[in-house]
Amino acid sequence: ILNVEQSPQSLHVQEGDSTNFTCSFPSSNFYALHWYRWETAKSPEALFVMTLNGDEKKKGRISATLNTKEGYSYLYIKGSQPEDSATYLCASLDDYKLSFGAGTTVTVRA
Amino acid sequence: NAGVMQNPRHLVRRRGQEARLRCSPMKGHSHVYWYRQLPEEGLKFMVYLQKENIIDESGMPKERFSAEFPKEGPSILRIQQVVRGDSAAYFCASSFEINTGELFFGEGSRLTVL
């Protein structure tokens, strides 16, 4: 089971502002990095699955980058909206299973 | 296309009883994972199963916990002689392929041990 760390643990952002947060993971024997979005009272839903160093993926106002050599990924939210409020989880794939970070909880204030 | 179905959603047991949590993966998915979320903690891997096989149970406590994914029917996570420390949310996820496939999660089963 890999040690995956996310920071910050939580953040508050004003509606319309942009924000970003970090996921760090062991860079040796890297296979894939996943991002999930977890809204309260729902189940986690996949945002991105990233495998290549330098990968950048985008879904609407949310994007992610990947650096496998140094073992980190950033998630960006552009022009935050109240519906972006959720916990964002990253997970690194190791030996057929995902090891999750503790998440970054984003609260968007109207 | 139904998603991952878990039941029961909520289960209350007294210490020493057995808890059985069921998970039906998405149609066409043969890989099933169980994760546990303890209060104030993230998702912790427990076990990875394919049909009729346990592939990796390195995250599962050695005693009282078992999992199966039979040829027919749902995957079952079984906890015998529950203790208060077993109180947690148990999430099941399934995927179509192993190495790059995203996980599809159920809504979880919340176990409370009195």
PDB file of C-alpha atoms in Angstrom:
ATOM      1  CA  ILE A   1       0.000   0.000   0.000  1.00  0.00           C
ATOM      2  CA  LEU A   2       1.499   3.298  -1.151  1.00  0.00           C
ATOM      3  CA  ASN A   3       1.843   6.482   0.874  1.00  0.00           C
ATOM      4  CA  VAL A   4      -0.230   9.074  -1.002  1.00  0.00           C
ATOM      5  CA  GLU A   5      -0.444  12.543   0.489  1.00  0.00           C
ATOM      6  CA  GLN A   6      -2.729  15.422  -0.376  1.00  0.00           C
ATOM      7  CA  SER A   7      -2.491  19.040   0.645  1.00  0.00           C
ATOM      8  CA  PRO A   8      -4.069  21.099   1.876  1.00  0.00           C
ATOM      9  CA  GLN A   9      -6.546  19.015   3.861  1.00  0.00           C
ATOM     10  CA  SER A  10      -9.224  21.628   3.237  1.00  0.00           C
ATOM     11  CA  LEU A  11      -9.628  24.981   1.594  1.00  0.00           C
ATOM     12  CA  HIS A  12     -12.247  27.646   1.190  1.00  0.00           C
ATOM     13  CA  VAL A  13     -12.531  29.593  -2.024  1.00  0.00           C
ATOM     14  CA  GLN A  14     -14.755  32.431  -3.091  1.00  0.00           C
ATOM     15  CA  GLU A  15     -17.139  31.798  -5.963  1.00  0.00           C
ATOM     16  CA  GLY A  16     -15.479  32.766  -9.202  1.00  0.00           C
ATOM     17  CA  ASP A  17     -11.939  32.348  -7.904  1.00  0.00           C
ATOM     18  CA  SER A  18      -9.590  29.668  -9.140  1.00  0.00           C
ATOM     19  CA  THR A  19      -7.756  27.232  -6.919  1.00  0.00           C
ATOM     20  CA  ASN A  20      -5.430  24.267  -7.021  1.00  0.00           C
ATOM     21  CA  PHE A  21      -4.148  21.579  -4.710  1.00  0.00           C
ATOM     22  CA  THR A  22      -1.563  18.843  -4.655  1.00  0.00           C
ATOM     23  CA  CYS A  23      -1.230  15.092  -4.585  1.00  0.00           C
ATOM     24  CA  SER A  24       2.162  13.486  -3.981  1.00  0.00           C
ATOM     25  CA  PHE A  25       2.914   9.822  -4.482  1.00  0.00           C
ATOM     26  CA  PRO A  26       5.939   7.510  -4.720  1.00  0.00           C
ATOM     27  CA  SER A  27       7.553   8.014  -8.127  1.00  0.00           C
ATOM     28  CA  SER A  28       9.175   4.580  -8.334  1.00  0.00           C
ATOM     29  CA  ASN A  29       7.224   1.827 -10.143  1.00  0.00           C
ATOM     30  CA  PHE A  30       4.521   4.276 -11.174  1.00  0.00           C
ATOM     31  CA  TYR A  31       1.519   2.871 -13.060  1.00  0.00           C
ATOM     32  CA  ALA A  32      -1.348   5.352 -12.928  1.00  0.00           C
ATOM     33  CA  LEU A  33      -2.748   8.268 -10.954  1.00  0.00           C
ATOM     34  CA  HIS A  34      -6.484   8.690 -10.440  1.00  0.00           C
ATOM     35  CA  TRP A  35      -8.509  11.704  -9.315  1.00  0.00           C
ATOM     36  CA  TYR A  36     -11.983  11.301  -7.837  1.00  0.00           C
ATOM     37  CA  ARG A  37     -14.578  13.780  -6.736  1.00  0.00           C
ATOM     38  CA  TRP A  38     -16.653  12.882  -3.672  1.00  0.00           C
ATOM     39  CA  GLU A  39     -19.717  14.901  -2.843  1.00  0.00           C
ATOM     40  CA  THR A  40     -21.353  14.597   0.561  1.00  0.00           C
ATOM     41  CA  ALA A  41     -23.812  11.687   0.800  1.00  0.00           C
ATOM     42  CA  LYS A  42     -22.762  10.353  -2.582  1.00  0.00           C
ATOM     43  CA  SER A  43     -20.107   7.950  -3.814  1.00  0.00           C
ATOM     44  CA  PRO A  44     -16.733   8.941  -5.275  1.00  0.00           C
ATOM     45  CA  GLU A  45     -16.785   9.547  -9.018  1.00  0.00           C
ATOM     46  CA  ALA A  46     -13.773   9.394 -11.291  1.00  0.00           C
ATOM     47  CA  LEU A  47     -12.499  12.611 -12.795  1.00  0.00           C
ATOM     48  CA  PHE A  48      -9.263  11.561 -14.434  1.00  0.00           C
ATOM     49  CA  VAL A  49      -6.997   8.575 -14.915  1.00  0.00           C
ATOM     50  CA  MET A  50      -3.494   9.674 -15.848  1.00  0.00           C
ATOM     51  CA  THR A  51      -0.585   7.478 -16.841  1.00  0.00           C
ATOM     52  CA  LEU A  52       2.018   9.480 -18.769  1.00  0.00           C
ATOM     53  CA  ASN A  53       4.542  11.938 -17.392  1.00  0.00           C
ATOM     54  CA  GLY A  54       3.526  15.433 -18.463  1.00  0.00           C
ATOM     55  CA  ASP A  55      -0.071  14.367 -19.003  1.00  0.00           C
ATOM     56  CA  GLU A  56      -2.633  17.111 -18.708  1.00  0.00           C
ATOM     57  CA  LYS A  57      -6.345  16.338 -18.663  1.00  0.00           C
ATOM     58  CA  LYS A  58      -9.348  18.619 -18.603  1.00  0.00           C
ATOM     59  CA  LYS A  59     -13.038  18.241 -17.881  1.00  0.00           C
ATOM     60  CA  GLY A  60     -14.941  21.482 -18.026  1.00  0.00           C
ATOM     61  CA  ARG A  61     -13.403  23.880 -15.521  1.00  0.00           C
ATOM     62  CA  ILE A  62     -11.358  21.181 -13.812  1.00  0.00           C
ATOM     63  CA  SER A  63      -7.949  20.106 -15.048  1.00  0.00           C
ATOM     64  CA  ALA A  64      -5.047  18.042 -13.752  1.00  0.00           C
ATOM     65  CA  THR A  65      -1.354  17.683 -14.475  1.00  0.00           C
ATOM     66  CA  LEU A  66       0.998  14.828 -13.755  1.00  0.00           C
ATOM     67  CA  ASN A  67       4.721  14.654 -13.001  1.00  0.00           C
ATOM     68  CA  THR A  68       5.710  11.034 -12.531  1.00  0.00           C
ATOM     69  CA  LYS A  69       9.441  11.729 -12.203  1.00  0.00           C
ATOM     70  CA  GLU A  70       9.005  13.823  -9.068  1.00  0.00           C
ATOM     71  CA  GLY A  71       5.807  12.158  -7.913  1.00  0.00           C
ATOM     72  CA  TYR A  72       3.155  14.851  -7.860  1.00  0.00           C
ATOM     73  CA  SER A  73      -0.067  15.878  -9.522  1.00  0.00           C
ATOM     74  CA  TYR A  74      -2.006  19.129  -9.360  1.00  0.00           C
ATOM     75  CA  LEU A  75      -5.746  19.544  -9.675  1.00  0.00           C
ATOM     76  CA  TYR A  76      -6.990  22.959 -10.807  1.00  0.00           C
ATOM     77  CA  ILE A  77     -10.474  24.394 -10.573  1.00  0.00           C
ATOM     78  CA  LYS A  78     -11.021  27.477 -12.674  1.00  0.00           C
ATOM     79  CA  GLY A  79     -13.770  29.939 -11.745  1.00  0.00           C
ATOM     80  CA  SER A  80     -15.032  27.919  -8.779  1.00  0.00           C
ATOM     81  CA  GLN A  81     -18.781  27.429  -8.432  1.00  0.00           C
ATOM     82  CA  PRO A  82     -20.755  26.252  -5.371  1.00  0.00           C
ATOM     83  CA  GLU A  83     -21.352  22.906  -7.095  1.00  0.00           C
ATOM     84  CA  ASP A  84     -17.581  22.314  -7.045  1.00  0.00           C
ATOM     85  CA  SER A  85     -17.772  21.912  -3.267  1.00  0.00           C
ATOM     86  CA  ALA A  86     -16.645  18.344  -2.601  1.00  0.00           C
ATOM     87  CA  THR A  87     -13.731  16.265  -1.390  1.00  0.00           C
ATOM     88  CA  TYR A  88     -11.215  15.550  -4.112  1.00  0.00           C
ATOM     89  CA  LEU A  89      -9.314  12.296  -3.766  1.00  0.00           C
ATOM     90  CA  CYS A  90      -6.229  11.204  -5.589  1.00  0.00           C
ATOM     91  CA  ALA A  91      -5.028   7.610  -5.717  1.00  0.00           C
ATOM     92  CA  SER A  92      -1.948   5.880  -7.044  1.00  0.00           C
ATOM     93  CA  LEU A  93      -2.106   2.448  -8.607  1.00  0.00           C
ATOM     94  CA  ASP A  94       0.140  -0.166  -7.055  1.00  0.00           C
ATOM     95  CA  ASP A  95       0.032  -3.852  -7.845  1.00  0.00           C
ATOM     96  CA  TYR A  96      -3.559  -3.791  -9.147  1.00  0.00           C
ATOM     97  CA  LYS A  97      -4.991  -1.726  -6.302  1.00  0.00           C
ATOM     98  CA  LEU A  98      -5.428   1.977  -5.645  1.00  0.00           C
ATOM     99  CA  SER A  99      -3.959   3.644  -2.574  1.00  0.00           C
ATOM    100  CA  PHE A 100      -5.911   6.778  -1.764  1.00  0.00           C
ATOM    101  CA  GLY A 101      -4.855  10.024  -0.188  1.00  0.00           C
ATOM    102  CA  ALA A 102      -6.972  11.510   2.584  1.00  0.00           C
ATOM    103  CA  GLY A 103      -8.452  14.078   0.228  1.00  0.00           C
ATOM    104  CA  THR A 104      -8.720  17.834  -0.104  1.00  0.00           C
ATOM    105  CA  THR A 105     -12.114  19.200   0.898  1.00  0.00           C
ATOM    106  CA  VAL A 106     -13.067  22.244  -1.143  1.00  0.00           C
ATOM    107  CA  THR A 107     -15.798  24.610   0.021  1.00  0.00           C
ATOM    108  CA  VAL A 108     -16.886  27.276  -2.419  1.00  0.00           C
ATOM    109  CA  ARG A 109     -18.511  30.306  -0.801  1.00  0.00           C
ATOM    110  CA  ALA A 110     -21.142  32.146  -2.803  1.00  0.00           C
TER     111      ALA A 110
ATOM    112  CA  ASN B   1     -27.239   0.731 -16.696  1.00  0.00           C
ATOM    113  CA  ALA B   2     -27.267   0.236 -12.951  1.00  0.00           C
ATOM    114  CA  GLY B   3     -24.208   1.319 -11.048  1.00  0.00           C
ATOM    115  CA  VAL B   4     -22.489  -0.519  -8.234  1.00  0.00           C
ATOM    116  CA  MET B   5     -25.145  -1.591  -5.749  1.00  0.00           C
ATOM    117  CA  GLN B   6     -24.381  -2.093  -2.091  1.00  0.00           C
ATOM    118  CA  ASN B   7     -26.682  -3.316   0.622  1.00  0.00           C
ATOM    119  CA  PRO B   8     -27.574  -2.802   3.280  1.00  0.00           C
ATOM    120  CA  ARG B   9     -26.871   0.922   3.340  1.00  0.00           C
ATOM    121  CA  HIS B  10     -26.977   0.941   7.115  1.00  0.00           C
ATOM    122  CA  LEU B  11     -26.404  -1.981   9.454  1.00  0.00           C
ATOM    123  CA  VAL B  12     -26.450  -2.023  13.236  1.00  0.00           C
ATOM    124  CA  ARG B  13     -24.938  -4.940  15.088  1.00  0.00           C
ATOM    125  CA  ARG B  14     -24.159  -5.704  18.708  1.00  0.00           C
ATOM    126  CA  ARG B  15     -20.684  -6.755  19.701  1.00  0.00           C
ATOM    127  CA  GLY B  16     -20.096 -10.416  18.880  1.00  0.00           C
ATOM    128  CA  GLN B  17     -22.636 -10.600  16.054  1.00  0.00           C
ATOM    129  CA  GLU B  18     -21.860 -11.112  12.385  1.00  0.00           C
ATOM    130  CA  ALA B  19     -22.115  -8.484   9.672  1.00  0.00           C
ATOM    131  CA  ARG B  20     -22.576  -9.312   5.998  1.00  0.00           C
ATOM    132  CA  LEU B  21     -22.204  -6.596   3.402  1.00  0.00           C
ATOM    133  CA  ARG B  22     -23.127  -7.227  -0.214  1.00  0.00           C
ATOM    134  CA  CYS B  23     -21.924  -5.628  -3.412  1.00  0.00           C
ATOM    135  CA  SER B  24     -23.142  -6.120  -6.971  1.00  0.00           C
ATOM    136  CA  PRO B  25     -20.627  -4.674  -9.442  1.00  0.00           C
ATOM    137  CA  MET B  26     -21.539  -2.841 -12.593  1.00  0.00           C
ATOM    138  CA  LYS B  27     -22.604  -5.056 -15.464  1.00  0.00           C
ATOM    139  CA  GLY B  28     -19.581  -6.402 -17.304  1.00  0.00           C
ATOM    140  CA  HIS B  29     -17.144  -5.648 -14.480  1.00  0.00           C
ATOM    141  CA  SER B  30     -15.235  -8.583 -13.093  1.00  0.00           C
ATOM    142  CA  HIS B  31     -12.913  -6.724 -10.712  1.00  0.00           C
ATOM    143  CA  VAL B  32     -14.236  -5.861  -7.264  1.00  0.00           C
ATOM    144  CA  TYR B  33     -12.523  -3.912  -4.500  1.00  0.00           C
ATOM    145  CA  TRP B  34     -13.542  -3.292  -0.910  1.00  0.00           C
ATOM    146  CA  TYR B  35     -12.415  -0.175   0.937  1.00  0.00           C
ATOM    147  CA  ARG B  36     -13.041   0.914   4.511  1.00  0.00           C
ATOM    148  CA  GLN B  37     -13.427   4.471   5.705  1.00  0.00           C
ATOM    149  CA  LEU B  38     -12.911   4.902   9.416  1.00  0.00           C
ATOM    150  CA  PRO B  39     -14.149   8.109  11.083  1.00  0.00           C
ATOM    151  CA  GLU B  40     -11.969  11.081  10.145  1.00  0.00           C
ATOM    152  CA  GLU B  41      -9.836   8.925   7.834  1.00  0.00           C
ATOM    153  CA  GLY B  42      -9.613   8.303   4.100  1.00  0.00           C
ATOM    154  CA  LEU B  43     -10.382   5.204   2.097  1.00  0.00           C
ATOM    155  CA  LYS B  44      -8.238   2.237   3.089  1.00  0.00           C
ATOM    156  CA  PHE B  45      -7.850  -0.733   0.749  1.00  0.00           C
ATOM    157  CA  MET B  46      -9.048  -4.047   2.125  1.00  0.00           C
ATOM    158  CA  VAL B  47      -9.330  -6.647  -0.611  1.00  0.00           C
ATOM    159  CA  TYR B  48      -9.353  -7.096  -4.401  1.00  0.00           C
ATOM    160  CA  LEU B  49     -11.319  -9.945  -5.937  1.00  0.00           C
ATOM    161  CA  GLN B  50     -12.115 -11.332  -9.336  1.00  0.00           C
ATOM    162  CA  LYS B  51     -14.809 -13.886  -9.954  1.00  0.00           C
ATOM    163  CA  GLU B  52     -14.216 -16.794  -7.574  1.00  0.00           C
ATOM    164  CA  ASN B  53     -10.706 -15.568  -6.700  1.00  0.00           C
ATOM    165  CA  ILE B  54      -9.172 -13.396  -4.031  1.00  0.00           C
ATOM    166  CA  ILE B  55      -6.319 -11.581  -5.768  1.00  0.00           C
ATOM    167  CA  ASP B  56      -5.041  -9.367  -2.960  1.00  0.00           C
ATOM    168  CA  GLU B  57      -6.263  -9.292   0.630  1.00  0.00           C
ATOM    169  CA  SER B  58      -3.269  -7.478   2.062  1.00  0.00           C
ATOM    170  CA  GLY B  59      -5.437  -4.737   3.571  1.00  0.00           C
ATOM    171  CA  MET B  60      -7.821  -7.014   5.370  1.00  0.00           C
ATOM    172  CA  PRO B  61      -7.437  -7.860   9.067  1.00  0.00           C
ATOM    173  CA  LYS B  62      -6.206 -11.426   9.436  1.00  0.00           C
ATOM    174  CA  GLU B  63      -8.974 -12.491  11.761  1.00  0.00           C
ATOM    175  CA  ARG B  64     -12.759 -12.169  11.646  1.00  0.00           C
ATOM    176  CA  PHE B  65     -12.837 -10.627   8.159  1.00  0.00           C
ATOM    177  CA  SER B  66     -13.419 -12.545   4.950  1.00  0.00           C
ATOM    178  CA  ALA B  67     -14.536 -11.741   1.428  1.00  0.00           C
ATOM    179  CA  GLU B  68     -15.813 -13.679  -1.528  1.00  0.00           C
ATOM    180  CA  PHE B  69     -16.983 -13.038  -5.061  1.00  0.00           C
ATOM    181  CA  PRO B  70     -18.765 -16.177  -6.234  1.00  0.00           C
ATOM    182  CA  LYS B  71     -19.427 -17.144  -9.822  1.00  0.00           C
ATOM    183  CA  GLU B  72     -23.058 -16.205  -9.362  1.00  0.00           C
ATOM    184  CA  GLY B  73     -24.275 -13.435  -7.114  1.00  0.00           C
ATOM    185  CA  PRO B  74     -22.791 -10.456  -5.360  1.00  0.00           C
ATOM    186  CA  SER B  75     -19.482 -10.044  -3.620  1.00  0.00           C
ATOM    187  CA  ILE B  76     -19.803 -10.405   0.142  1.00  0.00           C
ATOM    188  CA  LEU B  77     -17.685  -8.904   2.880  1.00  0.00           C
ATOM    189  CA  ARG B  78     -18.208 -10.811   6.104  1.00  0.00           C
ATOM    190  CA  ILE B  79     -17.175  -9.645   9.537  1.00  0.00           C
ATOM    191  CA  GLN B  80     -17.522 -12.161  12.321  1.00  0.00           C
ATOM    192  CA  GLN B  81     -17.770 -11.315  16.026  1.00  0.00           C
ATOM    193  CA  VAL B  82     -17.878  -7.601  15.375  1.00  0.00           C
ATOM    194  CA  VAL B  83     -16.261  -5.167  17.790  1.00  0.00           C
ATOM    195  CA  ARG B  84     -16.824  -1.435  18.215  1.00  0.00           C
ATOM    196  CA  GLY B  85     -13.684  -0.697  16.201  1.00  0.00           C
ATOM    197  CA  ASP B  86     -15.329  -2.264  13.135  1.00  0.00           C
ATOM    198  CA  SER B  87     -17.779   0.648  12.979  1.00  0.00           C
ATOM    199  CA  ALA B  88     -17.033   2.322   9.668  1.00  0.00           C
ATOM    200  CA  ALA B  89     -18.301   2.905   6.170  1.00  0.00           C
ATOM    201  CA  TYR B  90     -17.448   0.070   3.802  1.00  0.00           C
ATOM    202  CA  PHE B  91     -17.267   0.944   0.126  1.00  0.00           C
ATOM    203  CA  CYS B  92     -17.270  -1.439  -2.778  1.00  0.00           C
ATOM    204  CA  ALA B  93     -15.929  -0.490  -6.191  1.00  0.00           C
ATOM    205  CA  SER B  94     -15.728  -2.299  -9.493  1.00  0.00           C
ATOM    206  CA  SER B  95     -13.752  -1.834 -12.669  1.00  0.00           C
ATOM    207  CA  PHE B  96     -13.692  -3.235 -16.191  1.00  0.00           C
ATOM    208  CA  GLU B  97      -9.929  -3.431 -16.507  1.00  0.00           C
ATOM    209  CA  ILE B  98      -7.156  -3.535 -13.977  1.00  0.00           C
ATOM    210  CA  ASN B  99      -4.342  -1.217 -14.768  1.00  0.00           C
ATOM    211  CA  THR B 100      -5.890   1.968 -16.086  1.00  0.00           C
ATOM    212  CA  GLY B 101      -9.608   1.513 -15.579  1.00  0.00           C
ATOM    213  CA  GLU B 102     -11.362   3.928 -13.290  1.00  0.00           C
ATOM    214  CA  LEU B 103     -13.211   2.575 -10.288  1.00  0.00           C
ATOM    215  CA  PHE B 104     -16.965   2.870  -9.996  1.00  0.00           C
ATOM    216  CA  PHE B 105     -18.030   3.098  -6.378  1.00  0.00           C
ATOM    217  CA  GLY B 106     -21.166   2.067  -4.586  1.00  0.00           C
ATOM    218  CA  GLU B 107     -22.754   4.357  -2.042  1.00  0.00           C
ATOM    219  CA  GLY B 108     -21.291   2.426   0.838  1.00  0.00           C
ATOM    220  CA  SER B 109     -22.583   0.395   3.755  1.00  0.00           C
ATOM    221  CA  ARG B 110     -22.346   2.066   7.134  1.00  0.00           C
ATOM    222  CA  LEU B 111     -21.799  -0.409   9.949  1.00  0.00           C
ATOM    223  CA  THR B 112     -22.457   0.634  13.521  1.00  0.00           C
ATOM    224  CA  VAL B 113     -21.469  -1.719  16.303  1.00  0.00           C
ATOM    225  CA  LEU B 114     -23.182  -1.093  19.613  1.00  0.00           C
TER     226      LEU B 114
END
